[in-house]
mmCIF file of C-alpha atoms in Angstrom:
data_model
loop_
_atom_site.group_PDB
_atom_site.id
_atom_site.type_symbol
_atom_site.label_atom_id
_atom_site.label_comp_id
_atom_site.label_asym_id
_atom_site.label_seq_id
_atom_site.Cartn_x
_atom_site.Cartn_y
_atom_site.Cartn_z
ATOM 1 C CA MET A 1 117.733 120.166 111.738
ATOM 2 C CA PRO A 2 113.910 120.393 111.385
ATOM 3 C CA ARG A 3 111.974 117.181 110.757
ATOM 4 C CA PHE A 4 111.028 116.274 107.208
ATOM 5 C CA SER A 5 107.379 117.242 107.419
ATOM 6 C CA LEU A 6 104.356 115.560 105.906
ATOM 7 C CA LYS A 7 103.610 118.803 104.078
ATOM 8 C CA GLN A 8 107.057 118.780 102.415
ATOM 9 C CA TYR A 9 106.558 115.122 101.484
ATOM 10 C CA GLN A 10 103.121 115.732 99.998
ATOM 11 C CA SER A 11 104.210 118.725 97.927
ATOM 12 C CA ARG A 12 107.222 116.802 96.543
ATOM 13 C CA VAL A 13 105.075 113.786 95.708
ATOM 14 C CA LEU A 14 102.535 115.962 93.915
ATOM 15 C CA ILE A 15 105.270 117.630 91.836
ATOM 16 C CA ALA A 16 106.798 114.229 90.987
ATOM 17 C CA MET A 17 103.412 112.853 89.980
ATOM 18 C CA ALA A 18 102.749 115.936 87.834
ATOM 19 C CA ILE A 19 106.085 115.310 86.048
ATOM 20 C CA TYR A 20 105.165 111.635 85.661
ATOM 21 C CA THR A 21 101.779 112.523 84.146
ATOM 22 C CA ALA A 22 103.346 115.055 81.771
ATOM 23 C CA PHE A 23 105.946 112.462 80.746
ATOM 24 C CA MET A 24 103.303 109.814 80.107
ATOM 25 C CA LEU A 25 101.254 112.227 78.004
ATOM 26 C CA LEU A 26 104.024 113.881 76.028
ATOM 27 C CA VAL A 27 106.970 111.481 75.855
ATOM 28 C CA TRP A 28 105.562 107.984 76.328
ATOM 29 C CA PRO A 29 103.686 107.954 72.960
ATOM 30 C CA LEU A 30 107.116 108.218 71.293
ATOM 31 C CA VAL A 31 108.052 104.754 72.611
ATOM 32 C CA ASN A 32 105.901 103.025 70.023
ATOM 33 C CA LYS A 33 107.192 105.263 67.217
ATOM 34 C CA THR A 34 110.896 104.703 67.747
ATOM 35 C CA THR A 35 112.608 101.653 66.313
ATOM 36 C CA SER A 36 115.793 101.963 68.345
ATOM 37 C CA LEU A 37 115.797 99.409 71.167
ATOM 38 C CA SER A 38 118.199 101.430 73.316
ATOM 39 C CA LEU A 39 116.035 104.568 72.989
ATOM 40 C CA LYS A 40 112.962 102.516 73.912
ATOM 41 C CA ALA A 41 114.793 101.242 76.994
ATOM 42 C CA ILE A 42 115.876 104.768 78.004
ATOM 43 C CA LEU A 43 112.322 106.111 77.625
ATOM 44 C CA ALA A 44 110.866 103.179 79.555
ATOM 45 C CA VAL A 45 113.324 103.600 82.436
ATOM 46 C CA ALA A 46 112.916 107.404 82.407
ATOM 47 C CA ALA A 47 109.178 106.962 83.021
ATOM 48 C CA THR A 48 109.945 105.249 86.325
ATOM 49 C CA LEU A 49 112.264 108.003 87.655
ATOM 50 C CA PRO A 50 109.524 110.199 89.219
ATOM 51 C CA VAL A 51 108.034 107.119 90.897
ATOM 52 C CA LEU A 52 111.455 106.040 92.201
ATOM 53 C CA TYR A 53 111.844 109.574 93.574
ATOM 54 C CA VAL A 54 108.467 109.219 95.330
ATOM 55 C CA ILE A 55 109.592 105.909 96.879
ATOM 56 C CA ALA A 56 112.797 107.589 98.126
ATOM 57 C CA GLN A 57 110.767 110.450 99.646
ATOM 58 C CA MET A 58 108.489 107.932 101.329
ATOM 59 C CA ALA A 59 111.498 106.175 102.839
ATOM 60 C CA ARG A 60 112.739 109.555 104.064
ATOM 61 C CA LEU A 61 109.354 110.358 105.597
ATOM 62 C CA ILE A 62 109.272 107.038 107.464
ATOM 63 C CA ARG A 63 112.886 107.441 108.642
ATOM 64 C CA ASN A 64 112.056 110.893 110.047
ATOM 65 C CA SER A 65 108.770 109.858 111.650
ATOM 66 C CA ASP A 66 108.251 109.395 115.367
ATOM 67 C CA GLU A 67 107.702 105.929 116.816
ATOM 68 C CA LEU A 68 103.906 105.777 116.452
ATOM 69 C CA GLU A 69 103.978 107.153 112.914
ATOM 70 C CA ARG A 70 106.714 104.686 111.986
ATOM 71 C CA HIS A 71 104.652 101.868 113.483
ATOM 72 C CA THR A 72 101.595 102.793 111.397
ATOM 73 C CA HIS A 73 103.681 103.213 108.225
ATOM 74 C CA LEU A 74 105.409 99.865 108.656
ATOM 75 C CA VAL A 75 102.261 97.900 109.558
ATOM 76 C CA ALA A 76 100.472 99.433 106.540
ATOM 77 C CA LEU A 77 103.400 98.714 104.219
ATOM 78 C CA SER A 78 103.819 95.121 105.373
ATOM 79 C CA THR A 79 100.067 94.478 105.072
ATOM 80 C CA ALA A 80 100.036 95.993 101.575
ATOM 81 C CA THR A 81 103.066 93.905 100.575
ATOM 82 C CA ALA A 82 101.432 90.714 101.861
ATOM 83 C CA VAL A 83 98.073 91.407 100.169
ATOM 84 C CA VAL A 84 99.506 92.455 96.802
ATOM 85 C CA GLY A 85 102.137 89.704 96.948
ATOM 86 C CA ALA A 86 99.413 87.101 97.506
ATOM 87 C CA LEU A 87 97.236 88.549 94.711
ATOM 88 C CA THR A 88 100.097 88.623 92.190
ATOM 89 C CA PHE A 89 101.031 85.071 93.191
ATOM 90 C CA ILE A 90 97.457 83.886 92.560
ATOM 91 C CA GLY A 91 97.294 85.938 89.346
ATOM 92 C CA GLY A 92 100.625 84.486 88.199
ATOM 93 C CA PHE A 93 99.424 80.923 88.629
ATOM 94 C CA LEU A 94 96.092 81.656 86.937
ATOM 95 C CA ALA A 95 97.976 83.188 83.987
ATOM 96 C CA ALA A 96 100.409 80.253 83.857
ATOM 97 C CA ALA A 97 97.458 77.856 83.807
ATOM 98 C CA GLY A 98 95.895 79.836 80.956
ATOM 99 C CA VAL A 99 92.780 80.721 82.973
ATOM 100 C CA VAL A 100 93.363 84.470 82.563
ATOM 101 C CA LYS A 101 95.366 86.307 79.921
ATOM 102 C CA LEU A 102 97.960 88.644 81.407
ATOM 103 C CA ASP A 103 100.844 90.284 79.606
ATOM 104 C CA GLY A 104 103.883 92.064 81.050
ATOM 105 C CA SER A 105 102.042 95.370 81.351
ATOM 106 C CA ALA A 106 100.018 93.847 84.213
ATOM 107 C CA LEU A 107 103.144 94.467 86.321
ATOM 108 C CA LEU A 108 102.425 98.201 86.023
ATOM 109 C CA PHE A 109 99.515 97.752 88.424
ATOM 110 C CA VAL A 110 101.602 96.209 91.212
ATOM 111 C CA TYR A 111 103.010 99.454 92.635
ATOM 112 C CA PRO A 112 99.699 101.415 92.454
ATOM 113 C CA ALA A 113 97.981 98.442 94.152
ATOM 114 C CA VAL A 114 100.590 98.507 96.952
ATOM 115 C CA VAL A 115 100.109 102.262 97.397
ATOM 116 C CA LEU A 116 96.314 101.949 97.435
ATOM 117 C CA CYS A 117 96.361 99.096 99.958
ATOM 118 C CA TYR A 118 98.973 100.917 102.087
ATOM 119 C CA GLY A 119 96.851 104.087 102.096
ATOM 120 C CA LEU A 120 93.687 102.264 103.167
ATOM 121 C CA VAL A 121 95.405 100.278 105.935
ATOM 122 C CA ARG A 122 97.248 103.330 107.279
ATOM 123 C CA TRP A 123 94.056 105.412 107.251
ATOM 124 C CA ARG A 124 92.348 102.683 109.300
ATOM 125 C CA LEU A 125 95.317 102.413 111.693
ATOM 126 C CA VAL A 126 95.589 106.176 112.247
ATOM 127 C CA ARG A 127 91.872 106.264 113.068
ATOM 128 C CA SER A 128 92.281 103.392 115.536
ATOM 129 C CA TYR A 129 94.843 105.493 117.443
ATOM 130 C CA GLY A 130 92.397 108.389 117.595
ATOM 131 C CA GLY A 131 93.962 110.297 114.730
ATOM 132 C CA ASN A 132 92.410 111.889 111.702
ATOM 133 C CA SER A 133 94.132 112.487 108.391
ATOM 134 C CA LEU A 134 92.652 115.989 108.268
ATOM 135 C CA CYS A 135 94.291 116.839 111.616
ATOM 136 C CA GLU A 136 97.706 115.668 110.473
ATOM 137 C CA GLU A 137 100.491 118.132 109.933
ATOM 138 C CA GLY A 138 99.704 118.572 106.228
ATOM 139 C CA GLY A 139 96.098 119.626 106.997
ATOM 140 C CA ILE A 140 93.792 120.361 104.114
ATOM 141 C CA THR A 141 96.425 121.779 101.704
ATOM 142 C CA PRO A 142 97.341 118.450 100.015
ATOM 143 C CA TYR A 143 93.654 117.760 99.321
ATOM 144 C CA LEU A 144 93.333 121.154 97.665
ATOM 145 C CA TYR A 145 96.412 120.370 95.555
ATOM 146 C CA LEU A 146 94.878 117.029 94.631
ATOM 147 C CA VAL A 147 91.630 118.665 93.471
ATOM 148 C CA LEU A 148 93.605 121.293 91.556
ATOM 149 C CA PHE A 149 95.728 118.593 89.918
ATOM 150 C CA GLY A 150 92.546 116.682 89.030
ATOM 151 C CA VAL A 151 91.025 119.796 87.409
ATOM 152 C CA VAL A 152 94.214 120.371 85.365
ATOM 153 C CA LEU A 153 94.176 116.716 84.291
ATOM 154 C CA MET A 154 90.513 117.050 83.305
ATOM 155 C CA LEU A 155 91.373 120.062 81.127
ATOM 156 C CA VAL A 156 94.232 118.118 79.532
ATOM 157 C CA ALA A 157 91.789 115.253 78.824
ATOM 158 C CA LEU A 158 89.321 117.675 77.195
ATOM 159 C CA LEU A 159 92.020 119.223 75.012
ATOM 160 C CA TYR A 160 93.820 115.949 74.269
ATOM 161 C CA PRO A 161 94.133 115.350 70.527
ATOM 162 C CA GLY A 162 92.691 112.190 69.006
ATOM 163 C CA SER A 163 89.365 110.445 68.979
ATOM 164 C CA PRO A 164 86.967 110.735 71.951
ATOM 165 C CA ASP A 165 87.223 106.954 72.408
ATOM 166 C CA ASP A 166 90.996 107.038 72.810
ATOM 167 C CA ALA A 167 91.973 104.785 75.733
ATOM 168 C CA ARG A 168 94.530 107.357 76.899
ATOM 169 C CA ARG A 169 91.836 110.032 77.099
ATOM 170 C CA SER A 170 89.622 107.673 79.122
ATOM 171 C CA PHE A 171 92.568 107.025 81.440
ATOM 172 C CA LEU A 172 92.970 110.786 81.927
ATOM 173 C CA TYR A 173 89.259 111.256 82.668
ATOM 174 C CA GLY A 174 89.375 108.396 85.165
ATOM 175 C CA GLY A 175 92.489 109.745 86.885
ATOM 176 C CA ALA A 176 91.094 113.273 87.042
ATOM 177 C CA ALA A 177 87.748 112.112 88.441
ATOM 178 C CA GLY A 178 89.534 109.981 91.045
ATOM 179 C CA MET A 179 91.690 112.906 92.178
ATOM 180 C CA ILE A 180 88.739 115.284 92.408
ATOM 181 C CA VAL A 181 86.730 112.754 94.441
ATOM 182 C CA PHE A 182 89.624 111.700 96.748
ATOM 183 C CA GLY A 183 90.582 115.340 97.308
ATOM 184 C CA GLY A 184 87.077 116.779 97.399
ATOM 185 C CA VAL A 185 85.452 114.415 99.906
ATOM 186 C CA PRO A 186 87.820 115.293 102.818
ATOM 187 C CA ILE A 187 87.464 119.011 102.009
ATOM 188 C CA ILE A 188 83.658 118.752 102.143
ATOM 189 C CA LYS A 189 83.894 116.740 105.393
ATOM 190 C CA LEU A 190 86.093 119.396 106.976
ATOM 191 C CA TRP A 191 83.825 122.178 105.728
ATOM 192 C CA TYR A 192 80.786 120.449 107.304
ATOM 193 C CA ARG A 193 82.683 119.870 110.543
ATOM 194 C CA ARG A 194 83.677 123.547 110.762
ATOM 195 C CA LYS A 195 80.155 124.660 109.909
ATOM 196 C CA TYR A 196 78.718 122.340 112.582
ATOM 197 C CA ARG A 197 81.235 123.627 115.150
ATOM 198 C CA HIS A 198 80.420 127.263 114.315
ATOM 199 C CA GLY A 199 76.732 126.419 114.600
ATOM 200 C CA GLN A 200 77.274 125.150 118.148
ATOM 201 C CA GLU A 201 79.189 128.258 119.265
ATOM 202 C CA MET B 1 98.582 101.313 130.748
ATOM 203 C CA ASN B 2 97.226 104.519 132.266
ATOM 204 C CA ASN B 3 99.166 107.739 132.554
ATOM 205 C CA LEU B 4 98.989 111.239 134.006
ATOM 206 C CA ILE B 5 100.332 113.089 130.996
ATOM 207 C CA ARG B 6 97.142 115.032 130.288
ATOM 208 C CA GLU B 7 96.996 116.279 133.908
ATOM 209 C CA LEU B 8 100.706 117.139 134.025
ATOM 210 C CA ARG B 9 100.475 118.945 130.718
ATOM 211 C CA ALA B 10 97.414 120.906 131.876
ATOM 212 C CA GLU B 11 99.224 121.906 135.093
ATOM 213 C CA ARG B 12 101.958 123.469 132.998
ATOM 214 C CA GLY B 13 99.508 125.063 130.587
ATOM 215 C CA TRP B 14 100.995 123.340 127.560
ATOM 216 C CA SER B 15 98.983 122.389 124.509
ATOM 217 C CA GLN B 16 99.408 118.948 122.914
ATOM 218 C CA ALA B 17 101.332 120.587 120.082
ATOM 219 C CA GLU B 18 103.733 122.302 122.505
ATOM 220 C CA LEU B 19 104.403 119.071 124.378
ATOM 221 C CA ALA B 20 104.854 117.234 121.070
ATOM 222 C CA GLN B 21 107.410 119.819 119.978
ATOM 223 C CA GLN B 22 109.401 119.449 123.195
ATOM 224 C CA LEU B 23 109.447 115.655 122.817
ATOM 225 C CA ASP B 24 110.102 115.775 119.064
ATOM 226 C CA VAL B 25 107.023 113.683 118.240
ATOM 227 C CA SER B 26 103.762 114.458 116.422
ATOM 228 C CA ARG B 27 100.688 115.901 118.133
ATOM 229 C CA GLN B 28 98.767 112.773 117.179
ATOM 230 C CA THR B 29 101.261 110.643 119.102
ATOM 231 C CA ILE B 30 100.723 112.750 122.242
ATOM 232 C CA ASN B 31 96.974 112.406 121.794
ATOM 233 C CA ALA B 32 97.242 108.608 121.371
ATOM 234 C CA ILE B 33 99.406 108.322 124.536
ATOM 235 C CA GLU B 34 97.099 110.564 126.592
ATOM 236 C CA THR B 35 93.998 108.611 125.596
ATOM 237 C CA GLY B 36 95.731 105.321 126.392
ATOM 238 C CA LYS B 37 95.497 104.091 122.799
ATOM 239 C CA TYR B 38 99.257 103.841 122.457
ATOM 240 C CA ASP B 39 101.919 102.914 125.007
ATOM 241 C CA PRO B 40 105.177 104.765 124.341
ATOM 242 C CA SER B 41 108.507 102.998 124.015
ATOM 243 C CA LEU B 42 110.841 102.987 127.016
ATOM 244 C CA PRO B 43 113.114 105.739 125.589
ATOM 245 C CA LEU B 44 110.097 108.013 124.956
ATOM 246 C CA ALA B 45 108.649 107.238 128.399
ATOM 247 C CA PHE B 46 111.973 108.224 130.000
ATOM 248 C CA LYS B 47 112.038 111.387 127.902
ATOM 249 C CA ILE B 48 108.537 112.281 129.149
ATOM 250 C CA ALA B 49 109.537 111.568 132.749
ATOM 251 C CA ARG B 50 112.649 113.732 132.408
ATOM 252 C CA LEU B 51 110.621 116.581 130.890
ATOM 253 C CA PHE B 52 108.108 116.564 133.763
ATOM 254 C CA GLY B 53 110.874 116.001 136.342
ATOM 255 C CA MET B 54 109.172 112.948 137.811
ATOM 256 C CA PRO B 55 110.001 109.244 138.130
ATOM 257 C CA ILE B 56 108.603 107.161 135.286
ATOM 258 C CA GLU B 57 106.463 105.007 137.625
ATOM 259 C CA MET B 58 104.690 108.144 138.896
ATOM 260 C CA ILE B 59 103.549 109.033 135.381
ATOM 261 C CA PHE B 60 102.772 105.599 133.952
ATOM 262 C CA VAL B 61 100.545 103.301 135.972
ATOM 263 C CA PRO B 62 99.897 99.693 134.898
ATOM 264 C CA GLY B 63 96.272 99.180 133.919
ATOM 265 C CA GLU B 64 94.078 96.175 134.680
ATOM 266 C CA GLU B 65 95.308 92.968 133.022
#
């Protein structure tokens, strides 16, 4: 059986995140309109399904990795868990002491913070072993998808109904800009590298 | 730890990707082993030795402590 490739993982994650974004834009606003507690609970849990799917795919990717890849994944994950765990612990005590005001929705930032920290640590680790994320199996395709997804999100933000100051619209603009930057920078780097290499030949 | 994998691979005319495929690991792992940035586990070292048809101690040489 062929290995579960990074490319397969990245395309599945992008699809899941697209579903998650669509859900948050189209279905999540209904949560505040419904009065039924059970329906609220179903909608709230349904929002997490794409993210749970992403976590399952990540576990599958790590399980199917070779020993060095598994090492980098696990070091990055344990570092991210320790950092975010420590930050939430500090934040929890500060909130309990009344120094900062945090409500339950602050928990929504825990998983993205883990993913961000994991990504940064793994990027650093892969570089230390002489690797480069652009040379990995997935190549440049996931970055192109990310830029494309960012452009679509930007269009959705432009066409989103409501006032220009709507917090949801700002969130969309922020997400779209982030995707375009995170996807665009590696593409530009690769383009420069190829241009430089062609210039030498 | 030093190793002769790059030389042995070159003798056989294999690319890093081809060797990686035969060992069922990523190309980046082969690169990290060849450059001495990563020491493979014992099972992978034995797999490499078996592939090149050489004793493990002929391929992997302890570096300076």
